[in-house]
XYZ file of C-alpha atoms in Angstrom:
565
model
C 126.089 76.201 147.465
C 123.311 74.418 145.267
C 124.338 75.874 141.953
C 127.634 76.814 140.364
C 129.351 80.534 140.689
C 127.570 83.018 138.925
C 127.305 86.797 137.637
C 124.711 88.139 139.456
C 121.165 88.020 137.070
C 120.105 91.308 136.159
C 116.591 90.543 137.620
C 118.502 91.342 140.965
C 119.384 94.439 140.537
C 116.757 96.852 141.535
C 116.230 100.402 142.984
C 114.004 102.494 145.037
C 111.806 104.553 142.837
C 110.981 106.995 145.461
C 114.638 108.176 145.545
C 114.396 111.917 144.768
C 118.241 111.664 143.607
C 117.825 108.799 141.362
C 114.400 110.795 140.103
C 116.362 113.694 139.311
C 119.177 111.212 137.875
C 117.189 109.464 135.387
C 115.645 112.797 134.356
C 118.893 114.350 133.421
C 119.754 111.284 131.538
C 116.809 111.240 129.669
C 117.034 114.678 128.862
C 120.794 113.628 127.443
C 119.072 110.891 125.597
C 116.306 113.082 123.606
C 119.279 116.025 123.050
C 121.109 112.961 121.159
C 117.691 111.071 119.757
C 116.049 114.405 118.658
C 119.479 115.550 116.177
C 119.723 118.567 118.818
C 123.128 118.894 117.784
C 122.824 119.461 113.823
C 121.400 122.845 114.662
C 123.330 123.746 117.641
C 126.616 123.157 117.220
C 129.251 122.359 120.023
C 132.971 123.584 119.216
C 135.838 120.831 119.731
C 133.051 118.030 120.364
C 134.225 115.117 118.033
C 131.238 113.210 117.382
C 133.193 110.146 116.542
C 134.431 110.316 120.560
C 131.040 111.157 121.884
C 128.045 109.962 122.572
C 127.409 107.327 119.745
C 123.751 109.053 119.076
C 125.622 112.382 118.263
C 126.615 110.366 114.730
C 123.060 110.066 113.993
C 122.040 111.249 110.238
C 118.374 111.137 108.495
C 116.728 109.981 105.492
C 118.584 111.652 102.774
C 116.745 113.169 100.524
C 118.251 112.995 97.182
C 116.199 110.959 95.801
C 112.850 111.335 97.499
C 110.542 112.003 94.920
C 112.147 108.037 93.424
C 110.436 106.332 96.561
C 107.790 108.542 98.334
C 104.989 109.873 97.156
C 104.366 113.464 97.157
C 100.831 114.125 99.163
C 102.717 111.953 101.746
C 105.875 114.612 101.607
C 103.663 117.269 102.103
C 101.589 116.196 104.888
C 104.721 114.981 106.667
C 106.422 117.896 106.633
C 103.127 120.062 107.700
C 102.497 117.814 110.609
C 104.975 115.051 111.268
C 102.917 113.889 114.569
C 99.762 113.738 112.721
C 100.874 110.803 110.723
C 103.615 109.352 113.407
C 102.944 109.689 117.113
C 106.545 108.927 118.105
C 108.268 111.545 115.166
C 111.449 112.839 116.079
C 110.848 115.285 112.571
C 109.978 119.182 113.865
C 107.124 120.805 112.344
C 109.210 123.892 111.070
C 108.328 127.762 110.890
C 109.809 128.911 108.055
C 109.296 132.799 107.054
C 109.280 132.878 103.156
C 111.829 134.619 101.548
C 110.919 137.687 99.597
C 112.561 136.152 96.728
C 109.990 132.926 96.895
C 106.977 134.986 96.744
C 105.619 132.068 98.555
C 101.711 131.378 99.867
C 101.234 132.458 103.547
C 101.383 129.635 106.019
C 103.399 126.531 106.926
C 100.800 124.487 104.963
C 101.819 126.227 102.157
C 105.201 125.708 102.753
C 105.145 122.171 103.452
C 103.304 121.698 99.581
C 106.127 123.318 97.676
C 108.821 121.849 99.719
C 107.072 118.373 98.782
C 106.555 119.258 95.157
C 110.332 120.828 94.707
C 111.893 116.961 97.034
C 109.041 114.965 94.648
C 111.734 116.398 91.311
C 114.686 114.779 92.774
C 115.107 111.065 91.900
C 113.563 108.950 89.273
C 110.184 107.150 89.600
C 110.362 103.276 89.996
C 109.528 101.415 87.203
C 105.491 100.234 86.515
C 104.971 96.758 88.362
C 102.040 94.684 87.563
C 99.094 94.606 89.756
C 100.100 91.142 92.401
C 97.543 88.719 92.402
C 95.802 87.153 95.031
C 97.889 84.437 95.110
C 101.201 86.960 95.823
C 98.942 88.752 98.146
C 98.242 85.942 100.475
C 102.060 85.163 100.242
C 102.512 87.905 101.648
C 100.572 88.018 104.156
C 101.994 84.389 105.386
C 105.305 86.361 105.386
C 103.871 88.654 107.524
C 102.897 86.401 110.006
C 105.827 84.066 109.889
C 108.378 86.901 110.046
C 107.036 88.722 112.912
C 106.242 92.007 111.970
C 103.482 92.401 114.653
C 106.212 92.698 116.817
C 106.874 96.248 115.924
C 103.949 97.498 113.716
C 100.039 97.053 113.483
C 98.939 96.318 110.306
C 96.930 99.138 107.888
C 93.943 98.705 108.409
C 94.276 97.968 112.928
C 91.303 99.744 114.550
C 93.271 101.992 116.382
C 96.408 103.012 113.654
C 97.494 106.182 114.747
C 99.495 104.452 118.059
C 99.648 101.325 119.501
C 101.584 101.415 122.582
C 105.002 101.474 121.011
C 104.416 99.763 117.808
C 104.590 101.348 114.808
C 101.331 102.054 112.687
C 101.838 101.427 108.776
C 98.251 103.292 108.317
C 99.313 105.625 105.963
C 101.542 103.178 103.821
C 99.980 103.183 101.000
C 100.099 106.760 100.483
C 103.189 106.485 101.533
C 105.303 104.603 98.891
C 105.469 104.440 95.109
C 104.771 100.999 93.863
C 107.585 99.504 93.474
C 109.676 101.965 96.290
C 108.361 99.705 99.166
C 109.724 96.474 98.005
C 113.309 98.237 97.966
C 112.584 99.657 101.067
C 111.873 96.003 102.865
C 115.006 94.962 101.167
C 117.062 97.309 102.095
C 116.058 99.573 104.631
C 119.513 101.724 105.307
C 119.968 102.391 101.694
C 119.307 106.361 102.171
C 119.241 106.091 105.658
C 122.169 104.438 108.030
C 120.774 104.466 111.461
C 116.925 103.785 110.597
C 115.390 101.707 113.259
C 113.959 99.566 110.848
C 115.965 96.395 110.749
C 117.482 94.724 107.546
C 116.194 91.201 107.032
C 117.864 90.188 103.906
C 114.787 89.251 101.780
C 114.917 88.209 98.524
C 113.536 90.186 95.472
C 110.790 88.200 95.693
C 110.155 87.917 99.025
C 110.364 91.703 99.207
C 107.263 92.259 96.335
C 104.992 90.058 98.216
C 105.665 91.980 101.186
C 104.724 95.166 99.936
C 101.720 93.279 97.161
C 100.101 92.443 101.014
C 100.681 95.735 102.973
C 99.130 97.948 99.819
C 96.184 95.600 99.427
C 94.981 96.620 102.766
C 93.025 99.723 103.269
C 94.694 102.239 105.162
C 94.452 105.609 105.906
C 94.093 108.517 103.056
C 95.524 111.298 103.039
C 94.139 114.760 101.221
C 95.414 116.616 97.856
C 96.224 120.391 98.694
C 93.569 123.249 99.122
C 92.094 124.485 96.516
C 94.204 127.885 97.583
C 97.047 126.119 97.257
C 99.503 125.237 93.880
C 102.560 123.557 95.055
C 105.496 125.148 93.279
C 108.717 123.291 92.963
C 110.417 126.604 92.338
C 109.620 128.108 95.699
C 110.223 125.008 97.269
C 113.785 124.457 96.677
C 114.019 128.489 97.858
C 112.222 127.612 101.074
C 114.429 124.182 101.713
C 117.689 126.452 101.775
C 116.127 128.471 104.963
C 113.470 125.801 106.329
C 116.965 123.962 107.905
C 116.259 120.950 106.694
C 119.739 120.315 105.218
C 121.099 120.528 108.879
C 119.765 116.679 109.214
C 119.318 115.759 105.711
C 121.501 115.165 102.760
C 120.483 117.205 99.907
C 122.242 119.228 97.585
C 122.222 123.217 97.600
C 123.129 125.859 99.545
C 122.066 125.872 102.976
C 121.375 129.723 104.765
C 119.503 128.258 107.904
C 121.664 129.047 111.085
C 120.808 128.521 114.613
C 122.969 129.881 117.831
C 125.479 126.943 119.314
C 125.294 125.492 122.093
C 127.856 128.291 124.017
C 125.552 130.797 123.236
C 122.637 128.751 125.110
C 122.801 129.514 128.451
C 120.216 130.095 131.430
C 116.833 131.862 131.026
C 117.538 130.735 126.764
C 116.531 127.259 127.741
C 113.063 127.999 127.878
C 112.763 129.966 124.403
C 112.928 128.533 121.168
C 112.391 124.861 121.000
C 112.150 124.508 124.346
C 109.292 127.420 124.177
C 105.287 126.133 125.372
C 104.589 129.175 124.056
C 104.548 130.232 120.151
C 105.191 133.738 120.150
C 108.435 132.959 122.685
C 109.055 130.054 120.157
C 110.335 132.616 117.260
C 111.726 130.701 114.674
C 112.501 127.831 116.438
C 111.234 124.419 115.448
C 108.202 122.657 116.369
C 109.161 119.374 118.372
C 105.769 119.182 120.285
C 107.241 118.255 122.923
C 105.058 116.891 126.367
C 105.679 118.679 129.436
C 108.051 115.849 130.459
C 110.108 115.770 127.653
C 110.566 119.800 127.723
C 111.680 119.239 131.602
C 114.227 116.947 130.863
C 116.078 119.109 128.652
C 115.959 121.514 130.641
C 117.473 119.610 133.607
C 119.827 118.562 131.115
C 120.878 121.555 130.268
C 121.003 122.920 133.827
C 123.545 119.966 134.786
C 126.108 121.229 132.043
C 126.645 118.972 128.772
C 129.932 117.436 129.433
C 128.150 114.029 129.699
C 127.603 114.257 125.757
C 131.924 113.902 125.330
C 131.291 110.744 127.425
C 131.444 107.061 125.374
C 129.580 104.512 127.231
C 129.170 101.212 125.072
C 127.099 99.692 127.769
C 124.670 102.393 128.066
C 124.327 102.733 124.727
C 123.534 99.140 124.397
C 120.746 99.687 126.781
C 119.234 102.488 124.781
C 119.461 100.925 121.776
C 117.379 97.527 122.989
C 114.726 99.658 123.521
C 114.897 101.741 120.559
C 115.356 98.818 118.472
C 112.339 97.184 119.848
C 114.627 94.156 120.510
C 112.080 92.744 122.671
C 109.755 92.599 119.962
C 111.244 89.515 119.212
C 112.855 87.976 121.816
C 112.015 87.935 126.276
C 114.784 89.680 128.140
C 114.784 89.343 132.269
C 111.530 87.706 132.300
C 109.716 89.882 130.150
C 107.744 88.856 127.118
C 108.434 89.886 123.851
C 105.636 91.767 121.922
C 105.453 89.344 119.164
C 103.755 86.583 121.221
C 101.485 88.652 122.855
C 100.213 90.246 119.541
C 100.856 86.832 117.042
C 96.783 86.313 117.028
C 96.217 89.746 115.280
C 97.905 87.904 112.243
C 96.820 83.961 113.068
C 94.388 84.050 110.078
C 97.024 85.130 107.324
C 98.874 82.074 107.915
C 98.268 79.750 105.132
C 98.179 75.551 105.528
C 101.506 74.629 103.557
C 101.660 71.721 101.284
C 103.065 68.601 102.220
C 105.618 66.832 99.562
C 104.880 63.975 98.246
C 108.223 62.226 99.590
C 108.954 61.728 102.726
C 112.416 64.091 103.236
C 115.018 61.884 104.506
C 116.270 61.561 108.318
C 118.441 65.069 109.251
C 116.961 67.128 106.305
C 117.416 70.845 107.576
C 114.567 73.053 107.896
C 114.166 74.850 104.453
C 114.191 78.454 104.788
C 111.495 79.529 102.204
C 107.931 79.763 102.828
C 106.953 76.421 101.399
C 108.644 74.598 104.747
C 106.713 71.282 105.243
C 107.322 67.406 105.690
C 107.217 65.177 108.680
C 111.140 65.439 109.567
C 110.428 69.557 109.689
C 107.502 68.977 111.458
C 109.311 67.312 114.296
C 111.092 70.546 115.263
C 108.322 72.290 116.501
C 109.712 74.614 119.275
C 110.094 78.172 117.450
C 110.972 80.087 120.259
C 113.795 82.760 119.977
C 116.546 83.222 121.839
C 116.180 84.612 125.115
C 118.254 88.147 125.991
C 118.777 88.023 129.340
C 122.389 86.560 129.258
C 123.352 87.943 125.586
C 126.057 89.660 126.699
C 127.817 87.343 128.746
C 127.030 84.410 126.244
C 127.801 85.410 123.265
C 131.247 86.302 121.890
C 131.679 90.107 121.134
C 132.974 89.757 117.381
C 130.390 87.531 116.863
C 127.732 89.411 117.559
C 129.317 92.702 115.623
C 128.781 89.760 112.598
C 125.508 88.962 113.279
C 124.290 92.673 114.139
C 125.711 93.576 111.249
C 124.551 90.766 108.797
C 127.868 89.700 107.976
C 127.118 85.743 109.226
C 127.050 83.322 106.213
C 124.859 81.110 107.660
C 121.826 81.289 109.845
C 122.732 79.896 113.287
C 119.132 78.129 113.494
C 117.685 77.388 110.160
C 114.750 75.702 111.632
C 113.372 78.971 112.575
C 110.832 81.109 110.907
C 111.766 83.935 112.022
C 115.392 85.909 110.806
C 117.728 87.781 112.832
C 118.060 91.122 111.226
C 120.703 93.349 110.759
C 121.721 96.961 112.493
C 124.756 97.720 110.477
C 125.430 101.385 111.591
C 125.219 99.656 115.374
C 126.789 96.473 114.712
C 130.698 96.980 116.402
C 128.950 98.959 119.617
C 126.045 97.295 120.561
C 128.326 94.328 120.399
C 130.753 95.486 122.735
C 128.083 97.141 124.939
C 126.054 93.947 125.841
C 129.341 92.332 126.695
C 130.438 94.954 128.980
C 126.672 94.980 130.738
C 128.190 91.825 131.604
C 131.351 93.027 132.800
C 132.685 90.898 130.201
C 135.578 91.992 128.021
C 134.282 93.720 125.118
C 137.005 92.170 122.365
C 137.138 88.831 121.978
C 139.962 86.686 123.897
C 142.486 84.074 122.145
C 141.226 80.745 122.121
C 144.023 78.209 122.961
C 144.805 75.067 120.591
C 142.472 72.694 121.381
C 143.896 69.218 123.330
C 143.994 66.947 121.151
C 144.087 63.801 124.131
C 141.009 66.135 126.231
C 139.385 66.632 122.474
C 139.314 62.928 121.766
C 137.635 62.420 125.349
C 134.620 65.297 124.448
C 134.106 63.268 120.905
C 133.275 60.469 123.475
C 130.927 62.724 125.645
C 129.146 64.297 122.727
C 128.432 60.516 121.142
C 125.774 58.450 121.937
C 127.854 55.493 122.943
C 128.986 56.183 126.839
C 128.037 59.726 126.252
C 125.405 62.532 126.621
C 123.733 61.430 123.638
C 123.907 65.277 122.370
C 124.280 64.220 118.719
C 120.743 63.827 119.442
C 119.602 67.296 119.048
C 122.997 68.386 118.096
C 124.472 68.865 114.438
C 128.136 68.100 114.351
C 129.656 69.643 111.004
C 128.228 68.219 107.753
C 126.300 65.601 110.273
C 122.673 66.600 110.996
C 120.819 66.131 114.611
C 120.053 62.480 114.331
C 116.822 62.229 116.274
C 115.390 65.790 117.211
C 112.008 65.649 119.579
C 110.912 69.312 120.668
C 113.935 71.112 120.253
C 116.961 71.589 118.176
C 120.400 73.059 118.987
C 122.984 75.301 117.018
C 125.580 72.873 114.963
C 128.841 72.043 117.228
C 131.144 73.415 114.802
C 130.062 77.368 115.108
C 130.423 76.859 119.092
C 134.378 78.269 119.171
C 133.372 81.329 117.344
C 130.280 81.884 119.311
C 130.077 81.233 123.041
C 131.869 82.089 125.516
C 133.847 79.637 127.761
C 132.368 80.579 131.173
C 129.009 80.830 129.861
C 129.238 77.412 128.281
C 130.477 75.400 131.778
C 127.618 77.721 133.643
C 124.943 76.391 131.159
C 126.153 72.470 130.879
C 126.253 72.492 134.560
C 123.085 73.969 135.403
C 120.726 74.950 132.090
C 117.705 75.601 134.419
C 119.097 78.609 136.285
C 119.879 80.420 132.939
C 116.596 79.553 131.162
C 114.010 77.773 133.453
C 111.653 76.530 130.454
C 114.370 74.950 128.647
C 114.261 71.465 127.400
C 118.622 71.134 127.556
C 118.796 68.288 129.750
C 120.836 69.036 133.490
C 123.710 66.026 132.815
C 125.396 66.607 136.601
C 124.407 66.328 140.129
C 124.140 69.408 141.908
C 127.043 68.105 143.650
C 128.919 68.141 140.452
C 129.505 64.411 139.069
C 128.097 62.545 136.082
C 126.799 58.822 135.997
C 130.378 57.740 133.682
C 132.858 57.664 136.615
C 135.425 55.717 134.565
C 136.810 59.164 133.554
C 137.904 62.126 135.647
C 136.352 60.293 138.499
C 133.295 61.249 137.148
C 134.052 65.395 138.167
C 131.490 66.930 135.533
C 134.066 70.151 135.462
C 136.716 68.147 133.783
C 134.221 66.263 131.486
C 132.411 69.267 130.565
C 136.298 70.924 129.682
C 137.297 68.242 127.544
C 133.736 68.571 125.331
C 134.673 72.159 125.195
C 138.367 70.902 123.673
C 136.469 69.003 121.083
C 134.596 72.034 120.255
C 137.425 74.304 119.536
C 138.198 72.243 116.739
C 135.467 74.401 115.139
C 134.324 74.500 111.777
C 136.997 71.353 111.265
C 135.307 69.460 113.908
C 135.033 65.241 113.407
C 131.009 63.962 114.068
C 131.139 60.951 116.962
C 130.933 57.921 114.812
């Protein structure tokens, strides 16, 4: 009876881990996952399985490889392809046995193998142009970048002690030897180029801010990677023989004719679960590819497999929302349920790469927004010092579903908090699910509602509310249209006029009510008694329900929305 009605928090929710059941559950669901995650089904193909109806994973292409030899580098090719793990703890790319065909007259051995197949991919595309070396200046740049943007988050930087894995972070060890000069900066830019459901997320940098990216990352000394044998001449020739039976154009986009078949999934069945892929042995393995897989991961499958693969037909936006936060790293950035995000544990690997910015000569005047290039400084700026992210906890039932498809998918013309360092980034291929999934986690409707015309008599009463005169004094922190927060302290807010296309209406009463029980460190002020009035009993009696309603009149106006005077 002390706070407002409530979805129940998702910290509630728990479960017996001892359950033998629920063990055996989450195994065959995991096992479903790494079928989906590990492109199972480009090899093994499933008859009347529509992959547009299915489990969203299913739709899942790779790196196309068209115009490799353009962006990568062709040592990197070939030591990828011998020995994916080697370079990548966490690849999902098989290290293949191919048997040469006679035609080839190809050197014995998959090392062999993995050389021409790099030297016949290193043909296709054309070779970035020469950049100049950065200087030190750029380089530094850079590394601020680096810093500001969060990147620790999800990687550890070239040169990190321990490169090959750190926990679930991504090592960029071998990223030099990686990319072409020139090839990284367009990869930062635009990571889904030649690849549509890459993890890596699309932050909308600049030209510019793309080369000092990748001028800092290739200054720092990585790992190296060896030329071929001595036994060994890489032959594009043979190559582009061995790519039409290697199966590589089951997951990859490249042009030619592709001979590599593998049985379907009918013709899968009992005992055949343990050859092949699945094999721990390599004489059982035959042909099959080389996933490496721990003794875990080769149970789940096989549990999988056991409990029939109907499951795969099944569309589950929530679910799939819940994969794809951890997949995405999304916690990288931001908590979720109490739990920290990675970027503040890790931000003092990259403290000393932040650079002391200039401040301008001029004082900026009162309201100035927070610049979004790296030269932000200036004592109005430096009043907004609280940098935290949004928290996840309550995305789903927060946020507006076609809102977040815009913002997932980078569609937003404007950043919702400019003040911020850090940029939301963009998950195109995801966008429209993960948008609806988080809602329905929610059990909130996963399309957005109809907003009624706002009340213009109610609206005129929330102009009052927001104001500073008999009000809340949330112009304060607040900017209303074209007018800036007037007097920020620790903490800004979003602007008042992108509220009716962003929150929900349930979610907005639960917060004004009671901010504390959604976010217990927040500095939103609590304007109502727990019993539910305000101090201005001269309207509604002072019933904080009602008052709270008629601000959220005024801020259906949206992006035509009148500033307080």
């Amino acid at each position: 009876s002390d706070f407002p009605r409530e979805r129940i928090p998702p910290q509630q929710l728990t479960h017996d881990p001892k359950s033998a059941g629920l063990s055996q559950a989450l195994q065959v669901r995991r096992g479903r996952e790494l079928f989906a995650s590990m492109r199972c089904i480009k090899c093994h193909t499933a008859e009347q399985l529509d992959v547009k109806e299915a489990m969203p994973e299913l739709a899942m292409d790779a790196p196309s490889l068209k115009a490799a030899g353009g962006r990568v580098s062709l040592r990197w090719m070939a030591h990828w392809i011998d020995n994916p793990k080697h370079l990548r703890a966490d690849a999902s790319m098989p290290k293949l046995k191919i048997d040469s065909p006679k035609q080839a007259n190809a050197g014995k051995g998959p090392q062999a193998h993995a050389w021409h197949i790099a030297a016949y991919l290193d043909t296709l595309g054309a070779k970035p142009p020469k950049i100049k070396p950065p200087t030190q200046q750029q380089i530094k740049r850079g590394g601020d970048l680096y810093a500001q943007y969060g990147c620790v988050g999800c990687h550890t930087l070239p040169d990190h002690a321990d490169a090959k894995t750190v926990g679930d972070r991504v090592p960029l060890k071998f990223v030099s030897e990686k990319w072409l000069p020139g090839a990284l900066a367009q990869f930062i830019q635009s990571p889904n180029a030649h690849y549509q459901w890459i993890r890596m997320p699309k932050f909308g940098f600049s030209d510019e801010e793309a080369q000092l990216f990748e001028a800092f990352l290739l200054s720092r000394a990585g790992g190296k990677l060896a030329g071929p044998p001595v036994d060994i001449k890489p032959d594009a020739v043979v190559g582009k023989k061995l790519v039409r039976v290697a199966g590589c154009m089951n997951c990859h986009d490249l042009d030619g004719d592709n001979v590599f078949s593998a049985p379907g999934l009918a013709q899968i069945t009992g005992s055949t679960w343990q050859t092949g892929c699945l094999s721990s042995d390599l004489k059982q393995r035959g042909q099959g590819a080389h996933f490496d897989f721990s003794v875990d991961q080769r149970n789940a499958l096989q549990v999988f497999a056991a409990h029939g693969m109907d499951s795969l037909r099944r569309r589950a936006p929530d679910e799939f929302a819940e994969r794809q936060v951890v997949a995405l790293r999304c916690q990288a950035c931001h908590i979720r349920d109490g739990v920290q995000d990675h970027w503040s544990l890790h931000e003092k690997e990259v403290e000393s790469l932040l650079f002391e910015k200039p401040k301008p000569k001029n004082k900026p005047k009162q309201g100035d927004e927070y610049d979004e290039d790296y030269e932000q400084a200036g004592e109005a700026k430096e009043a907004v010092i609280d940098q935290s992210r949004p928290v996840l906890t309550y995305v789903g039932e927060k946020l507006k579903p076609q809102w977040m498809h815009q913002l997932f998918a980078g569609q937003l013309k404007y950043k919702p908090r400019p003040w911020l360092h850090a940029k939301m980034p963009a998950f195109p291929a995801r966008a429209e699910l993960l948008a609806q999934g988080l809602s329905l986690q929610h059990g909130c409707a996963p399309h957005d509602m109809n907003e009624p015309k706002p009340d213009p008599a109610l609206a005129k009463i929330g102009q009052r509310f927001v104001g500073k005169d008999n009000g809340f004094s949330c112009v304060l922190c607040h900017g209303v249209g074209k007018q800036a927060a007037t007097n920020v302290f620790e903490a800004q807010g979003v602007n008042f006029q992108y509220v009716k296309e962003r929150l929900r209406h349930e979610y907005f009463m639960r917060w004004l009510l009671k901010p504390a029980r959604i976010r217990s460190d927040t500095r939103m002020p609590q304007f109502a008694s727990d019993d539910g009035y305000t101090p201005y009993t001269d309207v509604f009696d002072g019933e904080a329900t009602k008052q709270f309603d008629a601000i959220w009149q005024y801020l259906l106006q949206g992006r035509e929305i009148e500033p307080p005077k």
